[in-house]
């Protein structure tokens, strides 16, 4: 099914585009990962993170990109792992990655925390500077734990085409997890793309003067995900707006349209300290004539030494438990 | 002066746009850096690297980006530093950085080469794994050297607006270096932008159906750089094309138009193994009726264990010496 209003329904999209390179390799890894955790009864969350690109040329030199460093997704992955989830991290190549994000090449280059071998000791070892160990050790340990327990699987994408194929493929593989599955759709997905037949073969030449681009809406696939791909998953989507007043009405419209469980709304300027959950009021709690939706605000205290994603993941963990128990 | 064909000449651009945030801070650092190396007589190269973005909205959610990981610029910086240059590295935020690029979070995460403290030894130290030391040590040492000798200054940009302001500001500061200055313009600069008055205040809404974007040519500033900003610098620009046949004619046209010293042409698909230098034949070597330009091809041998930037930098170092001696 599809509720897209554009010429490109999801059926048309998946029928006309070719499966991207490496797709089968990634899906085989996901299948193995899901099998492993299905057996142990561990919950599995698919986190999407980072922005998707829209190529303007077939030999990609230029593309339209969506702003997203991927911090939300990477931070959330750490808290989901700490809460005992297995995490499929579907993220934009080179965007923020769980744990390593704390040592960005630009803001905190890891070469700066390493010390060359001391000629005095003569053991030839490269060490982390003593004053850096306290901060690094817990992060390093959590990362190694996630890798060793096979609880973190990374799947990269660049274009919105790759993203849409991988989202469908991974979601289909998650079906056997039943209600132990969660979708946490934090990626900044392009709203527009340039369909195949309009893409130029070579780099657009600028000597012709200006450049006019005509983009069409990207097919909406959330309804397919909720109704066909992983119908028992607890599905969380995000709404990022620069005009705060649009968040709640757009979130409610989205829940109406796609039938998923929760929208996390955020305002671009305040996204690190304020969030709002928008969700349906359960039928048995709803009073006659009352609103069908409720919202819950999250504010990070000014003196907080943790990130807002910690509260978000704790609340989602509770809601997911209720979902599994059948009380949500 | 400006040779731009668009409505946006460089004069108009610099007059109508506001100086970006942090501009003065960056320029003050460049001034200090140039002073330091002018005194020691060290050559200084400005390397631009990575792609510039064009915001589609005033509160940036979407932007047009140019494909460039920044590998060319980052690798070249290492070879320029090894050749004794001081390097101003004007690069896209989060693009590849000299030395640390070899430990990308995605392909070679540095957390994987670190070993947690061994409980047996009890010294609580985090070490680089023994089998990784041989590869890391020379890179780490070169990085520390560059930082300690103050020979590497990083200046980040994101948008094409920031890039154009910083390029002018840094070039002006390099003027006192006279012929000891070099420009190595490897950044992938947008050819088009959306002028201020056409930019939307808020995130573009997709419910209206398609999206039409009208972009105008970015003002060409290379002539200003060559004739006004740093007239004695040895200036190298890049031409990246997907259609190889366009490289030489476009490079010659560029040398004609801007009057700089050298164009490095490359074909997107083969850019890591093939390059071509296009430059003017000196008057005293030119035979009657002969072509005004010559080209020199570079091919990386198949079995090479180094990068093509090593050959490029060695050749530029020679040409720069000739330029300084007045024989070029």
XYZ file of C-alpha atoms in Angstrom:
656
model
C 0.000 0.000 0.000
C 1.040 3.590 -0.401
C -0.427 6.924 0.509
C 2.039 8.996 -1.489
C 0.538 11.898 -3.362
C 3.364 12.044 -5.903
C 3.722 10.279 -9.196
C 6.200 8.024 -7.428
C 4.297 5.604 -5.221
C 6.420 3.218 -3.215
C 5.367 0.356 -5.558
C 6.596 2.280 -8.576
C 9.800 3.236 -6.811
C 10.768 -0.306 -5.804
C 9.716 -1.680 -9.185
C 11.630 0.794 -11.350
C 14.852 1.350 -9.394
C 17.603 -1.212 -9.333
C 18.673 -2.797 -6.063
C 21.807 -0.911 -4.927
C 25.303 -2.389 -4.793
C 26.163 -4.352 -1.608
C 22.455 -4.658 -0.771
C 22.501 -8.465 -0.544
C 25.651 -8.414 1.586
C 24.087 -6.034 4.099
C 20.807 -7.936 4.244
C 22.625 -11.241 4.823
C 24.381 -9.639 7.824
C 21.063 -8.388 9.167
C 19.510 -11.857 8.763
C 22.336 -13.398 10.777
C 22.063 -10.662 13.425
C 18.288 -11.073 13.802
C 18.609 -14.878 14.034
C 21.166 -14.544 16.800
C 19.095 -12.186 18.915
C 15.744 -13.820 18.187
C 17.108 -16.963 19.817
C 18.252 -15.110 22.924
C 14.986 -13.141 23.184
C 16.858 -9.838 23.110
C 14.961 -6.813 21.818
C 16.276 -5.349 18.565
C 16.009 -1.708 17.542
C 16.644 -0.428 14.033
C 18.069 3.084 14.366
C 18.297 5.193 11.223
C 20.681 8.125 11.445
C 22.239 10.920 9.414
C 20.995 12.635 6.268
C 20.249 11.081 2.901
C 21.507 12.608 -0.343
C 19.801 13.142 -3.680
C 22.196 12.939 -6.633
C 21.772 15.680 -9.237
C 23.927 13.822 -11.765
C 24.368 10.175 -12.646
C 28.137 10.404 -12.082
C 27.637 12.043 -8.750
C 29.484 15.304 -8.287
C 26.619 17.338 -6.871
C 23.788 16.304 -4.632
C 21.145 17.793 -2.388
C 21.853 16.880 1.212
C 19.900 17.117 4.452
C 21.537 18.650 7.477
C 22.273 15.979 10.053
C 25.511 15.112 11.768
C 23.798 11.987 13.103
C 24.361 12.883 16.751
C 20.813 11.966 17.815
C 21.039 8.491 16.326
C 24.572 7.770 17.548
C 23.872 8.931 21.116
C 20.584 6.993 21.220
C 22.362 3.841 20.043
C 24.644 4.010 23.089
C 21.677 4.284 25.473
C 19.757 1.493 23.718
C 22.817 -0.752 23.997
C 23.161 0.134 27.679
C 19.473 -0.778 28.132
C 20.140 -4.249 26.708
C 18.928 -3.796 23.138
C 20.712 -5.128 20.082
C 21.100 -2.230 17.629
C 21.023 -2.214 13.827
C 22.573 1.152 13.030
C 21.509 2.206 9.519
C 23.461 5.410 9.090
C 24.873 7.829 6.576
C 28.446 6.909 5.735
C 30.916 9.020 7.787
C 28.183 10.440 10.020
C 28.494 10.224 13.813
C 29.007 6.713 15.147
C 28.198 5.426 18.638
C 31.104 5.925 21.100
C 33.698 7.092 18.555
C 31.637 10.279 18.041
C 33.184 11.551 21.283
C 36.575 11.673 19.562
C 35.759 13.656 16.423
C 38.729 14.383 14.157
C 37.822 18.050 14.298
C 36.895 18.779 17.897
C 38.797 16.118 19.829
C 41.347 14.446 17.535
C 42.432 11.152 18.998
C 46.015 11.700 17.817
C 46.155 14.407 20.479
C 45.495 11.927 23.298
C 48.183 9.475 22.197
C 51.724 9.594 23.475
C 54.680 8.355 21.428
C 56.977 5.761 23.001
C 59.200 7.238 25.712
C 62.807 6.604 24.834
C 63.543 6.137 28.550
C 61.250 3.135 28.989
C 62.298 1.646 25.667
C 59.259 -0.620 25.329
C 58.185 1.048 22.065
C 54.555 1.285 23.120
C 52.074 3.997 22.178
C 49.924 4.919 25.184
C 46.883 7.042 25.854
C 47.985 10.000 27.983
C 47.377 9.379 31.691
C 45.023 12.324 32.119
C 42.787 11.022 29.305
C 42.276 7.490 30.607
C 39.433 8.255 33.008
C 37.274 9.784 30.284
C 38.135 7.300 27.534
C 38.041 4.003 29.439
C 34.269 3.642 30.041
C 33.513 4.653 26.435
C 36.122 2.288 25.024
C 34.872 -0.520 27.261
C 31.236 -0.021 26.220
C 32.288 -0.018 22.547
C 34.324 -3.212 22.888
C 31.429 -4.851 24.785
C 28.957 -3.958 22.017
C 31.260 -5.400 19.359
C 32.199 -8.548 21.303
C 28.603 -9.401 22.226
C 27.580 -8.809 18.591
C 24.951 -6.317 19.723
C 25.857 -3.558 17.265
C 25.542 -3.954 13.496
C 26.414 -1.014 11.269
C 24.830 -0.664 7.817
C 25.871 2.441 5.837
C 23.983 4.400 3.175
C 24.680 7.539 1.159
C 21.735 8.224 -1.158
C 18.016 8.238 -0.430
C 17.694 5.389 -2.954
C 20.031 3.169 -0.910
C 18.256 4.213 2.274
C 14.796 3.268 0.969
C 15.949 -0.144 -0.237
C 17.812 -0.933 2.977
C 14.912 0.241 5.165
C 12.553 -2.140 3.383
C 15.019 -5.022 3.343
C 16.004 -4.719 7.010
C 12.391 -4.255 8.146
C 11.356 -7.404 6.309
C 14.149 -9.313 8.050
C 12.936 -8.007 11.442
C 9.441 -9.454 11.018
C 10.303 -12.712 12.889
C 11.146 -10.659 15.993
C 7.434 -9.860 16.362
C 6.896 -7.289 19.123
C 10.543 -7.434 20.234
C 11.313 -5.165 17.278
C 11.514 -1.393 17.445
C 12.064 1.197 14.711
C 13.691 4.471 15.733
C 13.667 6.507 12.540
C 16.002 9.400 13.334
C 17.562 9.810 9.877
C 16.937 13.077 8.046
C 15.393 11.660 4.893
C 15.121 13.852 1.815
C 11.583 14.974 1.006
C 12.466 15.430 -2.662
C 14.427 13.539 -5.257
C 15.185 13.760 -8.944
C 13.718 10.708 -10.667
C 16.029 8.609 -12.821
C 14.893 9.874 -16.197
C 15.633 13.475 -15.259
C 19.138 12.898 -13.964
C 21.956 14.115 -16.172
C 24.694 11.745 -17.251
C 27.602 14.129 -16.732
C 28.514 16.974 -14.478
C 26.203 19.901 -15.116
C 28.062 22.645 -16.967
C 27.851 26.093 -15.480
C 28.700 28.125 -18.581
C 25.047 28.077 -19.594
C 24.224 30.582 -16.853
C 21.814 29.579 -14.111
C 20.694 26.138 -13.051
C 17.108 25.058 -12.673
C 16.281 21.912 -10.743
C 12.885 20.275 -10.575
C 12.509 17.803 -7.732
C 9.590 15.489 -6.965
C 8.407 14.222 -3.583
C 10.163 11.089 -2.343
C 7.688 8.212 -2.049
C 6.381 7.859 1.512
C 7.103 4.351 2.776
C 6.136 4.561 6.445
C 2.663 3.134 5.790
C 4.255 0.154 4.005
C 6.589 -0.379 6.955
C 3.773 -0.243 9.534
C 1.238 -2.337 7.635
C 3.311 -4.747 5.576
C 7.013 -4.961 6.409
C 7.186 -5.203 10.221
C 3.579 -4.855 11.430
C 4.344 -5.817 15.044
C 7.265 -3.421 15.551
C 6.992 -0.425 17.896
C 7.595 2.396 15.423
C 8.965 5.812 16.365
C 9.403 8.549 13.763
C 10.816 12.074 14.073
C 9.580 15.487 12.997
C 12.180 18.214 12.791
C 10.864 21.715 12.160
C 12.271 25.212 12.315
C 8.844 26.647 13.048
C 7.888 25.157 16.430
C 4.131 25.710 15.963
C 4.052 23.161 13.156
C 5.396 20.260 15.225
C 2.278 18.954 17.013
C -0.256 19.342 14.167
C 2.162 17.694 11.713
C 2.967 14.881 14.151
C -0.755 14.138 14.684
C -1.359 14.147 10.937
C 1.520 11.712 10.535
C 0.147 9.318 13.194
C -3.282 9.505 11.515
C -1.839 8.812 8.123
C 0.641 6.019 8.863
C -0.778 4.414 11.999
C 2.514 4.041 13.845
C 3.068 4.403 17.593
C 4.950 7.595 18.344
C 6.342 10.786 16.863
C 9.233 12.626 18.509
C 8.975 16.292 17.600
C 11.867 18.703 17.772
C 12.696 22.235 16.895
C 16.015 22.588 15.038
C 17.395 25.292 17.339
C 16.515 23.494 20.588
C 16.855 19.858 19.548
C 19.549 19.041 22.121
C 17.564 20.221 25.150
C 13.843 19.960 24.269
C 11.698 17.252 22.709
C 8.071 16.288 22.631
C 6.502 12.821 22.335
C 3.191 12.757 20.447
C 1.132 9.566 20.669
C -2.409 8.254 20.623
C -4.393 8.165 23.894
C -5.340 4.484 24.375
C -9.064 3.886 23.669
C -9.757 2.720 27.246
C -8.289 5.920 28.713
C -9.979 8.329 26.353
C -12.938 10.312 27.703
C -15.866 11.149 25.469
C -15.097 14.178 23.337
C -11.444 14.286 24.493
C -8.552 14.620 22.121
C -7.245 11.477 20.452
C -3.591 12.460 20.991
C -1.465 13.430 23.931
C 1.943 15.015 24.108
C 4.711 14.678 26.674
C 7.505 17.227 26.825
C 11.133 16.518 27.706
C 13.461 19.249 28.914
C 17.081 18.601 29.710
C 17.889 20.275 33.061
C 20.462 23.057 32.672
C 22.939 21.386 34.988
C 22.526 17.922 33.402
C 25.733 16.015 32.747
C 23.980 13.551 30.426
C 22.274 13.907 27.047
C 18.538 14.167 26.430
C 18.669 10.863 24.512
C 19.116 9.090 27.846
C 15.617 10.180 28.976
C 14.183 9.451 25.541
C 15.526 5.901 25.455
C 14.409 5.180 29.060
C 10.863 6.286 28.173
C 10.831 4.292 24.947
C 12.087 1.224 26.773
C 9.050 1.483 29.121
C 6.608 2.030 26.260
C 8.121 -0.896 24.370
C 7.649 -3.133 27.430
C 3.975 -2.125 27.559
C 3.696 -2.772 23.817
C 5.157 -6.263 24.274
C 2.843 -6.942 27.243
C -0.072 -5.922 25.081
C -1.052 -3.071 27.355
C -0.152 -0.377 24.826
C 38.052 43.155 -10.872
C 35.725 40.376 -11.818
C 35.073 38.364 -14.941
C 31.890 36.726 -13.691
C 29.101 36.508 -16.233
C 26.368 36.308 -13.587
C 24.456 39.065 -11.913
C 26.645 38.386 -8.901
C 30.083 39.869 -9.502
C 32.605 39.349 -6.732
C 32.280 43.057 -5.785
C 28.551 42.695 -5.348
C 28.944 39.465 -3.418
C 31.425 40.852 -0.878
C 29.459 44.087 -0.548
C 26.041 42.539 0.035
C 26.824 39.486 2.174
C 27.664 39.768 5.830
C 31.040 38.606 7.116
C 30.473 35.104 8.573
C 30.697 34.246 12.268
C 34.215 33.469 13.592
C 35.753 35.158 10.529
C 37.862 37.596 12.544
C 39.041 34.833 14.868
C 40.252 32.710 11.949
C 41.935 35.630 10.188
C 43.767 36.623 13.375
C 45.155 33.069 13.598
C 46.257 33.228 9.959
C 47.966 36.587 10.556
C 49.927 35.127 13.473
C 50.807 32.031 11.412
C 52.028 34.068 8.430
C 54.091 36.365 10.674
C 55.783 33.378 12.260
C 56.770 31.762 8.982
C 57.589 34.986 7.147
C 60.302 35.557 9.736
C 61.767 32.084 9.284
C 61.565 32.292 5.482
C 59.505 29.119 5.280
C 57.228 28.700 2.275
C 53.499 28.737 3.046
C 50.838 26.931 1.036
C 47.114 27.560 1.375
C 45.351 24.262 0.664
C 41.592 24.351 0.171
C 39.863 21.018 0.590
C 36.434 19.364 0.694
C 33.136 20.468 -0.811
C 31.252 23.679 -0.159
C 27.519 23.691 0.537
C 24.766 25.941 -0.721
C 21.952 26.404 1.818
C 18.438 26.128 0.389
C 16.897 27.630 3.512
C 17.935 30.339 5.928
C 17.617 27.957 8.899
C 19.650 25.345 7.151
C 18.046 21.939 6.923
C 18.712 21.278 3.260
C 21.621 22.256 1.114
C 23.211 21.427 -2.206
C 26.588 19.799 -1.630
C 29.543 18.939 -3.839
C 30.995 15.468 -3.689
C 34.392 15.564 -2.050
C 35.706 13.595 0.889
C 38.727 15.913 0.908
C 41.253 13.124 0.406
C 43.259 15.024 -2.224
C 43.724 18.037 0.006
C 44.473 16.061 3.176
C 47.011 13.774 1.484
C 48.678 16.732 -0.258
C 48.972 18.577 3.054
C 51.033 15.693 4.464
C 53.434 15.787 1.496
C 53.727 19.594 1.605
C 54.547 19.400 5.319
C 57.142 16.694 4.637
C 58.662 18.983 1.970
C 59.094 21.742 4.558
C 56.077 23.920 3.809
C 53.849 25.503 6.428
C 50.250 24.615 5.558
C 47.055 26.617 6.019
C 44.394 23.952 5.635
C 41.093 25.623 4.680
C 38.744 22.658 4.689
C 35.162 21.596 4.939
C 34.264 20.819 8.522
C 34.467 17.049 9.192
C 36.117 16.323 5.838
C 39.356 14.330 5.694
C 42.174 15.755 7.789
C 45.923 15.219 7.315
C 47.209 12.095 9.131
C 44.004 11.285 11.050
C 42.311 10.465 7.706
C 44.108 7.103 7.886
C 41.977 6.200 10.923
C 38.477 6.915 9.633
C 35.672 6.093 12.071
C 34.074 3.977 9.365
C 36.895 2.080 7.699
C 39.527 1.903 10.424
C 38.001 2.926 13.770
C 40.717 3.849 16.210
C 38.799 2.248 19.102
C 39.623 -1.061 17.405
C 43.372 -0.508 17.757
C 43.228 0.358 21.458
C 43.605 -2.199 24.195
C 41.995 -1.819 27.600
C 44.227 -2.072 30.670
C 45.338 -5.633 31.374
C 44.273 -6.595 34.863
C 47.516 -8.586 35.215
C 49.817 -5.589 34.795
C 47.634 -3.373 36.942
C 49.064 -0.110 35.611
C 45.659 1.012 34.322
C 47.059 2.159 30.986
C 45.322 2.075 27.600
C 47.759 0.989 24.884
C 47.762 0.760 21.125
C 47.835 -2.933 20.210
C 51.367 -4.141 19.492
C 50.640 -5.158 15.901
C 49.353 -1.648 15.108
C 52.356 0.328 16.349
C 54.489 -0.005 13.237
C 51.805 1.500 10.996
C 50.638 4.195 13.408
C 53.921 5.485 14.792
C 55.311 7.354 11.741
C 51.906 8.944 11.082
C 51.455 9.948 14.718
C 54.988 11.320 14.822
C 54.519 13.403 11.667
C 51.246 14.780 13.067
C 52.793 15.729 16.400
C 55.738 17.341 14.574
C 53.402 19.448 12.437
C 51.497 20.640 15.497
C 54.567 21.267 17.676
C 56.411 23.228 14.982
C 53.236 25.234 14.333
C 53.402 24.321 10.655
C 49.753 23.248 10.286
C 46.845 25.638 10.764
C 43.312 24.369 10.249
C 40.517 26.743 9.226
C 37.082 25.130 8.717
C 34.193 26.161 6.462
C 30.782 24.719 5.665
C 29.011 26.979 3.157
C 30.296 28.502 -0.070
C 29.680 31.918 1.524
C 32.099 31.168 4.377
C 34.573 29.706 1.877
C 34.584 32.820 -0.325
C 35.084 35.171 2.617
C 37.852 33.073 4.145
C 39.632 32.630 0.794
C 39.772 36.401 0.327
C 40.747 37.115 3.933
C 43.504 34.475 4.081
C 44.879 35.444 0.652
C 45.123 39.064 1.711
C 47.045 38.004 4.821
C 49.460 35.986 2.648
C 50.473 38.989 0.548
C 53.550 39.790 2.731
C 54.963 36.326 1.921
C 55.547 37.508 -1.640
C 56.673 34.605 -3.851
C 57.001 32.249 -0.873
C 53.215 31.845 -1.030
C 51.419 29.088 -2.890
C 47.695 28.463 -3.421
C 46.595 24.864 -3.931
C 42.870 25.170 -4.582
C 41.657 21.575 -4.271
C 38.251 22.297 -2.703
C 35.163 21.346 -4.687
C 33.511 24.750 -4.810
C 29.848 24.996 -5.783
C 29.253 26.469 -9.219
C 25.776 27.632 -8.221
C 24.209 29.255 -5.215
C 20.853 30.653 -4.179
C 21.208 34.380 -3.576
C 20.042 35.714 -0.210
C 16.788 37.221 -1.378
C 15.587 33.908 -2.782
C 16.342 31.828 0.287
C 13.355 30.721 2.328
C 13.180 31.521 6.015
C 11.861 28.156 7.150
C 12.152 24.567 6.111
C 10.536 24.103 2.718
C 7.238 22.255 3.096
C 6.756 19.224 0.899
C 2.968 19.015 0.992
C 2.765 21.448 -1.921
C 3.963 18.754 -4.316
C 7.220 19.242 -6.194
C 10.070 21.598 -5.485
C 11.602 23.955 -7.991
C 14.975 25.501 -7.305
C 16.573 28.254 -9.328
C 20.295 28.640 -8.732
C 22.643 31.314 -10.071
C 26.351 31.028 -10.847
C 28.654 31.610 -7.901
C 30.819 34.704 -8.485
C 34.237 33.760 -9.880
C 36.941 35.113 -7.596
C 40.108 33.562 -9.025
C 40.906 36.667 -11.079
C 40.633 38.794 -7.930
C 42.952 36.415 -6.092
C 45.579 36.443 -8.870
C 45.503 40.163 -9.638
C 44.619 41.793 -6.332
C 44.740 39.604 -3.238
C 48.049 37.691 -3.483
C 49.550 38.676 -6.855
C 52.939 37.046 -6.208
C 51.618 33.648 -5.103
C 52.114 30.523 -7.241
C 48.484 29.592 -7.879
C 47.294 26.071 -8.681
C 43.636 25.337 -9.413
C 41.842 22.056 -10.115
C 39.423 20.941 -12.826
C 37.383 17.857 -12.044
C 35.310 16.481 -14.911
C 33.399 13.299 -15.598
C 33.907 13.702 -19.345
C 37.688 13.456 -19.823
C 37.707 15.253 -23.190
C 36.657 18.494 -21.524
C 39.634 18.692 -19.159
C 42.368 20.253 -21.325
C 40.235 22.791 -23.246
C 38.576 23.931 -20.017
C 41.904 24.164 -18.186
C 43.407 26.298 -20.987
C 40.370 28.554 -20.970
C 40.741 28.946 -17.225
C 44.454 29.896 -17.485
C 43.560 32.413 -20.218
C 40.811 33.910 -18.167
C 42.401 34.133 -14.724
C 46.096 34.330 -15.499
C 47.239 31.923 -12.786
C 50.115 29.424 -13.030
C 48.770 25.886 -13.245
C 45.652 23.767 -13.576
C 45.584 20.181 -12.362
C 43.003 18.302 -14.388
C 41.392 15.086 -13.251
C 38.704 12.710 -14.308
C 36.356 11.728 -11.465
C 36.664 7.977 -12.060
C 40.473 7.941 -12.288
C 41.389 10.767 -9.940
C 43.477 8.608 -7.613
C 45.784 7.263 -10.332
C 45.851 9.823 -13.176
C 46.308 13.580 -13.319
C 47.404 16.141 -15.839
C 49.207 19.465 -15.275
C 48.262 22.206 -17.753
C 50.430 25.319 -17.817
C 51.714 28.070 -20.085
C 54.864 27.434 -22.125
C 57.325 30.164 -21.026
C 57.723 32.877 -23.708
C 61.440 32.181 -24.166
C 60.796 28.489 -24.843
C 57.876 28.975 -27.195
C 58.540 28.440 -30.906
C 56.785 30.544 -33.499
C 53.306 29.193 -34.162
C 53.560 26.637 -31.353
C 50.845 26.122 -28.770
C 50.814 28.462 -25.794
C 50.095 25.619 -23.340
C 51.686 22.342 -22.486
C 50.411 19.396 -20.499
C 52.232 16.857 -18.355
C 50.558 13.604 -17.397
C 50.993 11.761 -14.111
C 50.191 8.073 -13.776
C 50.538 6.221 -10.513
C 52.339 2.925 -11.171
C 50.113 -0.083 -10.434
C 52.467 -1.439 -7.816
C 52.964 1.948 -6.102
C 52.824 1.928 -2.319
C 52.469 5.708 -2.157
C 49.749 8.114 -3.291
C 49.786 10.197 -6.494
C 49.820 13.376 -4.361
C 53.459 12.598 -3.518
C 54.490 13.078 -7.175
C 52.240 16.110 -7.516
C 53.724 17.868 -4.498
C 57.321 17.061 -5.552
C 56.645 18.598 -8.991
C 54.961 21.652 -7.514
C 57.826 22.137 -5.082
C 60.215 22.313 -8.096
C 57.981 24.684 -10.017
C 57.601 26.883 -6.947
C 61.410 27.056 -6.578
C 61.671 28.196 -10.204
C 58.907 30.737 -9.572
C 60.797 32.113 -6.570
C 64.068 32.217 -8.558
C 62.253 34.161 -11.244
C 62.919 31.555 -13.902
C 59.244 30.592 -14.219
